[in-house]
Short mmCIF file of C-alpha atoms in Angstrom, two decimals:
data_model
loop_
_atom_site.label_atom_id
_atom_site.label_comp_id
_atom_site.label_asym_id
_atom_site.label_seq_id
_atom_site.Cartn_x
_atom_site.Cartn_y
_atom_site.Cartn_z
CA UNK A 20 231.10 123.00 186.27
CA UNK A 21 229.74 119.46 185.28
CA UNK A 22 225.65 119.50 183.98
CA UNK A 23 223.67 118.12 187.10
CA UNK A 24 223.01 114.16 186.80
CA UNK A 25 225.92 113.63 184.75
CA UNK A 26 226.99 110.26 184.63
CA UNK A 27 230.64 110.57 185.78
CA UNK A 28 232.07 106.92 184.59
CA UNK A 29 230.31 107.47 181.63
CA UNK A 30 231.93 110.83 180.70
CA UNK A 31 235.28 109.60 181.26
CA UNK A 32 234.73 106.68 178.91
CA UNK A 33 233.20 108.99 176.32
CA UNK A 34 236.47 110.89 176.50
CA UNK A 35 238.69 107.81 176.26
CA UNK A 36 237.02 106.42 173.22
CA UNK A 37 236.54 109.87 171.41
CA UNK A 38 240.68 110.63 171.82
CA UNK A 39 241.58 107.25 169.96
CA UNK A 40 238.50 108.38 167.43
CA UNK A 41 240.47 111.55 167.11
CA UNK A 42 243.75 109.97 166.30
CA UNK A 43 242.09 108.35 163.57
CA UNK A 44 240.74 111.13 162.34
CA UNK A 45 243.56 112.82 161.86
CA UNK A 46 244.75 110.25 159.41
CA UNK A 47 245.96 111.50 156.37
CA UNK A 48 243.78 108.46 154.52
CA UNK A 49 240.47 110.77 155.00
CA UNK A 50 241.38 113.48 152.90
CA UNK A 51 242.34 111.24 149.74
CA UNK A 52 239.00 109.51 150.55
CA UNK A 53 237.35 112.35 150.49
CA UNK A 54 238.67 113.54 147.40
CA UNK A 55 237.75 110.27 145.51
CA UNK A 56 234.13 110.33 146.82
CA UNK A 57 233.84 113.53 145.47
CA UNK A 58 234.86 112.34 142.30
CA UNK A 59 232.25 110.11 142.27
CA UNK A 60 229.63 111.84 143.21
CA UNK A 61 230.49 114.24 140.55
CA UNK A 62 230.75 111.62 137.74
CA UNK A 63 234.62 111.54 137.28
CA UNK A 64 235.59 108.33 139.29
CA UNK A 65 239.40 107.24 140.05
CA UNK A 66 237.80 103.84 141.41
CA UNK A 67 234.74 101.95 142.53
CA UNK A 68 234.31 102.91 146.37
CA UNK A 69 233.00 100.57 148.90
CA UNK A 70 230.89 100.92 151.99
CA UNK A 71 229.87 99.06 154.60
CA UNK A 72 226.68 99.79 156.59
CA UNK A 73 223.75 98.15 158.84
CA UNK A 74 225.45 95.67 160.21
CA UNK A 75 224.62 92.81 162.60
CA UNK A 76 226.77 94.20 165.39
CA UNK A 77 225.37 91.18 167.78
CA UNK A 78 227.54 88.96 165.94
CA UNK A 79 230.64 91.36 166.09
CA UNK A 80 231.04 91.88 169.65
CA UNK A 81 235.25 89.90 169.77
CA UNK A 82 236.08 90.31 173.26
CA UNK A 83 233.72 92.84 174.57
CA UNK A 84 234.84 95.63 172.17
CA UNK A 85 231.36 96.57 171.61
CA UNK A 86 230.08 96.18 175.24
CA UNK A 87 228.46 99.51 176.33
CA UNK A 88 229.23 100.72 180.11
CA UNK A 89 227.45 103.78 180.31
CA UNK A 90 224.38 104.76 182.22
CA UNK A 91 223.33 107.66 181.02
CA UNK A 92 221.39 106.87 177.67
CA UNK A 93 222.75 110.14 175.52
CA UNK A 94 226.25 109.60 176.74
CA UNK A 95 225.07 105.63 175.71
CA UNK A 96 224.01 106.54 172.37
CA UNK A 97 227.19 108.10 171.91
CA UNK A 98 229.12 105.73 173.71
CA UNK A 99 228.18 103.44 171.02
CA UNK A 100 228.58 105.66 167.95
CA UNK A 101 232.31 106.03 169.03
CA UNK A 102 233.26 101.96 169.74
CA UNK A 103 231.32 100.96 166.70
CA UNK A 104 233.20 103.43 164.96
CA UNK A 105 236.48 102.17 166.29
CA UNK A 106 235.92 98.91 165.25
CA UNK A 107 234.91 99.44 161.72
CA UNK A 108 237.98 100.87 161.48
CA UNK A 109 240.39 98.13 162.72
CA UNK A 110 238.48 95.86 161.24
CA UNK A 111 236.46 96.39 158.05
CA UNK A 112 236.87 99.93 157.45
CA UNK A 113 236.84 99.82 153.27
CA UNK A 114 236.47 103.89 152.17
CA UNK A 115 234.97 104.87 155.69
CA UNK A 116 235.97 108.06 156.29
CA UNK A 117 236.45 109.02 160.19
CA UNK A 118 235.12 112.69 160.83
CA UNK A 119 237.09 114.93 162.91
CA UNK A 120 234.38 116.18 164.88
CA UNK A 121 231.25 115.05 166.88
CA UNK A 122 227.88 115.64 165.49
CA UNK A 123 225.07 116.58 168.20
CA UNK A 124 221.74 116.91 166.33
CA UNK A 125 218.97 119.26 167.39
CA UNK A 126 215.70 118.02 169.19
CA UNK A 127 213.76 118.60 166.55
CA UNK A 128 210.15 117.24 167.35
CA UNK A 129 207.98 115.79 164.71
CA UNK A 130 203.78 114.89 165.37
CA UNK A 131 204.44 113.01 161.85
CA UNK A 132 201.39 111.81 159.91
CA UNK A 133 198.68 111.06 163.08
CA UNK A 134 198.14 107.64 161.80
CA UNK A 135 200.66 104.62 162.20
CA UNK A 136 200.71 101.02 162.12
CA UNK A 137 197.59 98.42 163.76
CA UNK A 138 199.04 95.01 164.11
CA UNK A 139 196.41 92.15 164.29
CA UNK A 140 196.71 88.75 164.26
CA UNK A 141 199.68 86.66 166.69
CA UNK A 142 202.97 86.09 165.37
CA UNK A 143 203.48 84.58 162.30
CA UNK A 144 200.39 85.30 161.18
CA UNK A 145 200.18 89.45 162.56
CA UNK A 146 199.48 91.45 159.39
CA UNK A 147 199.20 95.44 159.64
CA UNK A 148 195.05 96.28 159.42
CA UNK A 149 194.27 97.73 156.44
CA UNK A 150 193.09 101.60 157.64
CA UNK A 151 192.22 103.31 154.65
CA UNK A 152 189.16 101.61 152.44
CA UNK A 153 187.86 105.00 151.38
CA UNK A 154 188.18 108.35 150.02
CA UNK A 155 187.19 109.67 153.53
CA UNK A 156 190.01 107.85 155.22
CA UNK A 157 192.54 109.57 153.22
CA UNK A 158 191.66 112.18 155.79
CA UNK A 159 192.84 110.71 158.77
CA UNK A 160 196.61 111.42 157.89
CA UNK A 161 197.46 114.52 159.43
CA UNK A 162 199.76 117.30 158.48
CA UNK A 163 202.64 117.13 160.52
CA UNK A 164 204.00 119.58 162.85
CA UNK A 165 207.65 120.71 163.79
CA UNK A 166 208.99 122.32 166.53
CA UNK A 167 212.29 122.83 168.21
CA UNK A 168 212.94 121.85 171.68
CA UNK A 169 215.84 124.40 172.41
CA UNK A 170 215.91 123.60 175.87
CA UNK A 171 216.62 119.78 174.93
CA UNK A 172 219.41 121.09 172.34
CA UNK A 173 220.67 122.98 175.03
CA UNK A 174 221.03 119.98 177.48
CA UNK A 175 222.57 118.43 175.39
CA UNK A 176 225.36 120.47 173.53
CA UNK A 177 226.19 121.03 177.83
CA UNK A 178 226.60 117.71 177.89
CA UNK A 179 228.67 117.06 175.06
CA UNK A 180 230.86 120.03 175.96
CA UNK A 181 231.77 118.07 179.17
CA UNK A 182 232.25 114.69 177.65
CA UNK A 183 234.32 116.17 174.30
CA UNK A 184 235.88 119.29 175.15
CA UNK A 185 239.59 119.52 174.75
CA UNK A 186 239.31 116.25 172.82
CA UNK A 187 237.12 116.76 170.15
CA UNK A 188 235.49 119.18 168.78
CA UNK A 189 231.12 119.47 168.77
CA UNK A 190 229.37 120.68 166.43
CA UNK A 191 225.62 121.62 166.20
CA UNK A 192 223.95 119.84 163.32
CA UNK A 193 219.99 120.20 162.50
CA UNK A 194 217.87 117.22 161.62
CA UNK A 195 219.15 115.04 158.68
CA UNK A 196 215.95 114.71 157.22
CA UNK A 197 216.43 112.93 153.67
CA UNK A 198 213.81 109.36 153.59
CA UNK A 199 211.10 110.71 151.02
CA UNK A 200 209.41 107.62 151.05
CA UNK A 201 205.19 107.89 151.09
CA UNK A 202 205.06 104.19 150.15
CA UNK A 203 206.57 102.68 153.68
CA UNK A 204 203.78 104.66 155.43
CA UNK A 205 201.42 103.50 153.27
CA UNK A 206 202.64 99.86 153.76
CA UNK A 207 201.96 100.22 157.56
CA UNK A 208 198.83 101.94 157.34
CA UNK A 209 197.20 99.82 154.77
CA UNK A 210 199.46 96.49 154.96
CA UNK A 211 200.99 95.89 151.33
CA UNK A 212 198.47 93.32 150.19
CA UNK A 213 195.32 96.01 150.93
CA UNK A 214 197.77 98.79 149.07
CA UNK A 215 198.29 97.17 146.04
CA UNK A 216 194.83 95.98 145.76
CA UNK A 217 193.70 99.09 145.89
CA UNK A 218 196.03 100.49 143.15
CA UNK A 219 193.61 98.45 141.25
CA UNK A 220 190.13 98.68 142.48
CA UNK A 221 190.70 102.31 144.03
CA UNK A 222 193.02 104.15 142.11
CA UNK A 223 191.46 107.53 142.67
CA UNK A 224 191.99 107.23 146.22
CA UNK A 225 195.14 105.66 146.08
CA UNK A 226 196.37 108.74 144.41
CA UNK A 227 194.81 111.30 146.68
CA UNK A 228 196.54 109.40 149.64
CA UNK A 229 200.13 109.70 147.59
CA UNK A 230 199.13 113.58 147.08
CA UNK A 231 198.03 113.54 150.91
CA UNK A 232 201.77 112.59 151.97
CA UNK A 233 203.31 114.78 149.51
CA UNK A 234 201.69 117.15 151.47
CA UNK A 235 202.48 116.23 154.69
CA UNK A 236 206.09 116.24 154.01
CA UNK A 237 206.19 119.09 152.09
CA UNK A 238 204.55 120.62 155.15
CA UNK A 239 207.36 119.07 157.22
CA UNK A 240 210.28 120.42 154.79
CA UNK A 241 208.83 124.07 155.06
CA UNK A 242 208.97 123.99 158.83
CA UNK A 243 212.77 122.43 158.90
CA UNK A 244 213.73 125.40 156.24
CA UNK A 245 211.82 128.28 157.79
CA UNK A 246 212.97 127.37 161.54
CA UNK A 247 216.76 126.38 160.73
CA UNK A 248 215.97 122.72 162.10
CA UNK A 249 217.74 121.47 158.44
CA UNK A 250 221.40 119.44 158.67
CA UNK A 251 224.74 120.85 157.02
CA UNK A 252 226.32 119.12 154.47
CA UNK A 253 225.53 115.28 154.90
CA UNK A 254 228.31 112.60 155.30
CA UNK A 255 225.85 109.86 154.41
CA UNK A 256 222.91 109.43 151.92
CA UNK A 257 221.33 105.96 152.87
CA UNK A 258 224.52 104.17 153.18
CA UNK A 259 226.24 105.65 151.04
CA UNK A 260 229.12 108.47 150.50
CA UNK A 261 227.52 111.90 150.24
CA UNK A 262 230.61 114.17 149.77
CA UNK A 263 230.51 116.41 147.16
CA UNK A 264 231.87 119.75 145.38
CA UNK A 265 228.03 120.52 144.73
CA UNK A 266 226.96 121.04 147.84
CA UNK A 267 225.88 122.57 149.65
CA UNK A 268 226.36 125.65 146.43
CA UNK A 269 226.24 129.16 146.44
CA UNK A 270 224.35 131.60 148.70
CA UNK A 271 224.54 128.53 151.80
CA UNK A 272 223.77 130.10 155.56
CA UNK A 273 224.54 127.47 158.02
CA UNK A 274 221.81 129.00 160.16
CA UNK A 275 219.10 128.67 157.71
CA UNK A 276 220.18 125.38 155.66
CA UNK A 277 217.69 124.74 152.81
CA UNK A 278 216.75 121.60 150.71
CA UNK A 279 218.71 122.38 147.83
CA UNK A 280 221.55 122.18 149.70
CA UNK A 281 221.14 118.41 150.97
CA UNK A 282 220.84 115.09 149.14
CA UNK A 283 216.97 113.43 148.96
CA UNK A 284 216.68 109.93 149.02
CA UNK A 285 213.84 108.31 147.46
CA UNK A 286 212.22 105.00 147.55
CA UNK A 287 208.96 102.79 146.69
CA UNK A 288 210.31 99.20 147.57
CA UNK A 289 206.55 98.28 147.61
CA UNK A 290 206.42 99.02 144.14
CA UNK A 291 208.64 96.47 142.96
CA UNK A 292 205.99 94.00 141.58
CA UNK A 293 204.06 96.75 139.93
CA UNK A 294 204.43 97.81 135.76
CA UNK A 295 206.60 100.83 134.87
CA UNK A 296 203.82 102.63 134.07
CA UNK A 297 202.23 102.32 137.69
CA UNK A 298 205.49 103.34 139.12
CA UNK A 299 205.46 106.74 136.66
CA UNK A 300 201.98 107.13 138.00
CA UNK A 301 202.00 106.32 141.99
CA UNK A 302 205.61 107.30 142.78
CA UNK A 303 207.48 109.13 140.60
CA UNK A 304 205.11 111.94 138.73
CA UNK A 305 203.20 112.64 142.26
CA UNK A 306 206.82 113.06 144.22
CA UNK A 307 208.22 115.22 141.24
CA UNK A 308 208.11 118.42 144.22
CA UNK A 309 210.00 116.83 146.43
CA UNK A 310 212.58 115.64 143.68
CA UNK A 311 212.83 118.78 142.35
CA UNK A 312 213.80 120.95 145.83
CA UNK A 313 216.88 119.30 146.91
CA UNK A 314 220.32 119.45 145.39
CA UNK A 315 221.43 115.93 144.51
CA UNK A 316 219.04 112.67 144.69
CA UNK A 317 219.97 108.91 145.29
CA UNK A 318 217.03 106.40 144.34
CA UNK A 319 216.61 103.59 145.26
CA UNK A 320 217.10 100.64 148.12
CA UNK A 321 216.15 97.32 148.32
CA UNK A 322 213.85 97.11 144.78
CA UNK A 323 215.05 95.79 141.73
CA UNK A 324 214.90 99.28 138.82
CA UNK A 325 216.66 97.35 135.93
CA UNK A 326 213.04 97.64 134.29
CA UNK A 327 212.26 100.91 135.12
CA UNK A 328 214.81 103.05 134.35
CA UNK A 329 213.38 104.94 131.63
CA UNK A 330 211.07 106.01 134.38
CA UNK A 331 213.98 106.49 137.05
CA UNK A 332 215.70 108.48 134.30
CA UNK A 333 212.47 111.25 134.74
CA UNK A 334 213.58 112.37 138.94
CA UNK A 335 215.18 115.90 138.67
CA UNK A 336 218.50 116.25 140.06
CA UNK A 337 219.36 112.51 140.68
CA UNK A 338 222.66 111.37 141.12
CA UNK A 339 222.65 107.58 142.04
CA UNK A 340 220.62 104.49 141.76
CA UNK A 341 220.59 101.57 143.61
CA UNK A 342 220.80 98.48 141.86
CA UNK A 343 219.88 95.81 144.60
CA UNK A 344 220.50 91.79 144.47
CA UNK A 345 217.42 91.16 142.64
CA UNK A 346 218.43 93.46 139.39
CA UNK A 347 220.24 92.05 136.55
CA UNK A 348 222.91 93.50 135.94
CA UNK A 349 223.98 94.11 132.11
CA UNK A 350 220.28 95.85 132.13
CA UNK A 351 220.75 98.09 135.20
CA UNK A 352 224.08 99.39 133.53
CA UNK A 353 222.72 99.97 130.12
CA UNK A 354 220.04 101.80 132.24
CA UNK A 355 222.23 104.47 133.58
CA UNK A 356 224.67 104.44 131.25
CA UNK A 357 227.56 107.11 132.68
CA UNK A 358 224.67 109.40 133.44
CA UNK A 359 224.65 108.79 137.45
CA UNK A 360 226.20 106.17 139.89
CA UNK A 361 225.27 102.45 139.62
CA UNK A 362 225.45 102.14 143.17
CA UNK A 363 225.38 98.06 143.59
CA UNK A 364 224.29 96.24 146.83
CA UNK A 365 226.09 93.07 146.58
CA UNK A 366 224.48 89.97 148.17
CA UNK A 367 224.48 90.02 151.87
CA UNK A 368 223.57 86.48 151.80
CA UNK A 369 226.94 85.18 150.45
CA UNK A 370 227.87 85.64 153.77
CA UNK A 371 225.03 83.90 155.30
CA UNK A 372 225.67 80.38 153.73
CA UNK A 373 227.08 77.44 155.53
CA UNK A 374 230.19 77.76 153.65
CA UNK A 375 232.04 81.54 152.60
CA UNK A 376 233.17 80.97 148.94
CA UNK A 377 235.73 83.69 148.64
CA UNK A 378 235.99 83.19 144.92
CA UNK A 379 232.16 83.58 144.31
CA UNK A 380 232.37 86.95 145.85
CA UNK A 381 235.58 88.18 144.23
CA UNK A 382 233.79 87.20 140.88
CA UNK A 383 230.76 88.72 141.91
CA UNK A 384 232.19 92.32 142.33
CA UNK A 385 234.47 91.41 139.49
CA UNK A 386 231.53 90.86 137.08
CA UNK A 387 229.70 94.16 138.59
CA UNK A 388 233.05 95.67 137.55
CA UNK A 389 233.35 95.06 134.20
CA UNK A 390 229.81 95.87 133.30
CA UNK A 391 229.75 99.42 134.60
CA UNK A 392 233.38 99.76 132.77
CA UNK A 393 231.86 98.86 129.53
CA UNK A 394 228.48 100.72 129.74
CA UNK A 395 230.59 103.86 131.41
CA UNK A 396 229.38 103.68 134.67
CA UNK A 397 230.54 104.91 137.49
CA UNK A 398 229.95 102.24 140.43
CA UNK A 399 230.06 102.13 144.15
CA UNK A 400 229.96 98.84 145.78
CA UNK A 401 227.79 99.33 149.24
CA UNK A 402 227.28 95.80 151.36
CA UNK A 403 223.96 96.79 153.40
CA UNK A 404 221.56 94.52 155.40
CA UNK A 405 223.75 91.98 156.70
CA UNK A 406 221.38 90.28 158.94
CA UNK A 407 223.88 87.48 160.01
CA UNK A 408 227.64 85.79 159.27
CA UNK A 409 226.61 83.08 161.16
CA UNK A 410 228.40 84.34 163.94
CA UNK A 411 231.94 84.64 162.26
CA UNK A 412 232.59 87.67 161.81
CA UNK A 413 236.02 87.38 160.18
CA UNK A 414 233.41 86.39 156.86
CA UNK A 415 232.89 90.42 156.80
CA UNK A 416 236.34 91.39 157.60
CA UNK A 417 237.21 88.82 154.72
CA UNK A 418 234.81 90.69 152.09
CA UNK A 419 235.85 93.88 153.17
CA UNK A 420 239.56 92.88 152.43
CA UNK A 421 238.07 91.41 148.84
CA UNK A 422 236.11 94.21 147.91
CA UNK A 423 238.92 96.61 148.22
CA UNK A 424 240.87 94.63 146.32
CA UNK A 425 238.10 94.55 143.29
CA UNK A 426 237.97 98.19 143.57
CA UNK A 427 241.39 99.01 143.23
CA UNK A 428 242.28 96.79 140.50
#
């Protein structure tokens, strides 16, 4: 019996898409990617791996591949999840690995912090109003509160049944909960020119608005643990590979998933102009909780932390660090040595420039190479924020093609 409103077109085109996502699946190439993620994750690599992620999909649409038909939004969402999926794979698929299964996530409702962003200004010129001048305004971030909308989860699994069943299989997942960042929604409450003014001219309050977050998700966490709203295992940790033999460890109950069973990612990309000791200060001695209650942690996005490692080096349980564009190199290796995963952002922009120098970006990932090799450490090569390819999108099926060359040697 089909769930009432369903969008009949859309269902069947669902099904279509999620049979040829099920004959890739079923690929023998998954399980030996598998198995070299997981020896990477656990410090005993075979090979660099290579991801692709965040991707200007307007540019990729080649003959209406990526066109959406549905009407429904959910079956939409999913819709899309399943072509893009597709054509990652036929086209720049690297160490992508293909899931066997579809993942419907519980509606897990969130009140979040009460206070958000206050754009002024037109434009160019809009900056985010700086909320929080003094110690009383710390108070004005809430403590957040979460829920479960089991009537929501239940609409939906129905319709997934319908759309999947017999094709592929569905599985319930909770809320993949894993940005620990208090420094983005500080950046949107304050604007980062008010925030890191006041690191100097208010640092008492500057710290108890860190603690006040710290709170707030820690609040958050306890309410995902004690209601069963947490994720299984994760595929993904911010772009990156998350499979590992570690996790989710001993005593797991997939009906009450806990923190220590997931990976945490961390990041302060605001912090990137400030000293090392700052960063120990603001970020990584008031987050130390959070660190310290999940199983693995990556660090890291967009920031340069080739000058603050020693301070990196202090987060509990992490596994990988991201060593953006803007780090050098040589000193990001000797950094993290073979002690966790110099997980390397190549340059998105090399294939934003009026020409695409192939050679530049083979001896780009070459030189990345070689420098983990001789400081020991284990590297992952994940191309992230590709705002354009000037509308060619053969440049990214071309790096993809590169980079898996580099990485196998």
């Amino acid at each position: 019996m089909g769930v009432m409103g369903t969008d009949r077109k859309g269902i069947m085109t669902v099904r279509e898409l999620a049979k040829r996502v099920a004959e890739i699946a079923a690929m023998p190439v998954h399980e030996e990617r598998l198995a070299l993620w997981r020896a990477l994750n656990g410090l005993r690599p075979k090979r660099p791996m290579v991801m692709i992620d965040q991707v200007c999909w307007g540019e990729m649409n080649v003959g209406g591949e990526l066109s959406c038909v549905c009407e429904d939004k959910d079956l939409r969402a999913w819709e899309w999840r399943l072509r893009s999926a597709i054509y990652q794979w036929e086209r720049f698929p690297v160490d992508m690995v293909v899931e066997s299964f579809f993942r419907v996530h519980k509606a897990v409702r969130n009140t979040g912090f009460g206070i958000g962003a206050k754009v002024v200004g037109r434009k160019a010129t809009a900056v985010y109003e700086n909320q929080i001048r003094s110690m009383e305004d710390v108070g004005k971030v809430a403590m957040p509160s979460v829920t479960h909308d089991e009537a929501e989860t239940a609409r939906l699994m129905g319709l997934a049944e319908e759309a999947f069943g017999g094709v592929m299989e569905v599985r319930l997942d909770g809320c993949p909960y894993v940005g620990m960042s208090v420094w983005d929604p500080i950046s949107n409450v304050m604007g980062v020119e008010g925030a890191l003014y006041a690191l100097t001219d208010e640092p008492a309050m500057m710290r108890a608005l860190v603690g006040r977050y710290v709170s707030g998700l820690t609040a958050a966490l306890d309410q995902l643990e004690a209601q069963g709203l947490l994720c299984g295992p994760q595929p993904l940790i911010h772009c990156s590979g998350a499979w590992t033999d570690e996790l989710p460890g001993e005593g797991y109950d997939p009906g009450r998933p806990t923190t220590k069973g997931l990976w945490m990612m961390g990041l302060a990309q605001m912090l990137s102009t400030v000293s090392p000791a700052a960063f120990l200060e603001y970020e990584v001695e008031p987050l130390m909780p959070l660190f310290e209650r999940f199983g693995l942690v990556y660090y890291g996005c967009c920031e340069p932390l080739d000058l603050k490692m020693e301070e990196v080096r202090r987060i509990p349980n992490l596994r990988k660090v991201s060593m953006s564009p803007w780090a050098r190199k040589e000193r990001g290796a000797e950094g993290i040595r073979g002690d966790y995963v110099y997980s390397c952002k190549p340059n998105p922009a090399f294939l934003a420039m009026d020409g695409f120098d192939e050679d530049h970006i083979r001896a780009d990932l070459t030189e990345t190479r070689r420098i983990c090799e001789r400081h020991g450490c284990p590297v992952e090569f994940i191309l992230k924020d590709i705002t354009t390819v000037r509308n060619r999108p053969e440049r990214l099926w071309r790096w993809a093609e590169i980079a898996m060359e580099v990485a196998e040697g």
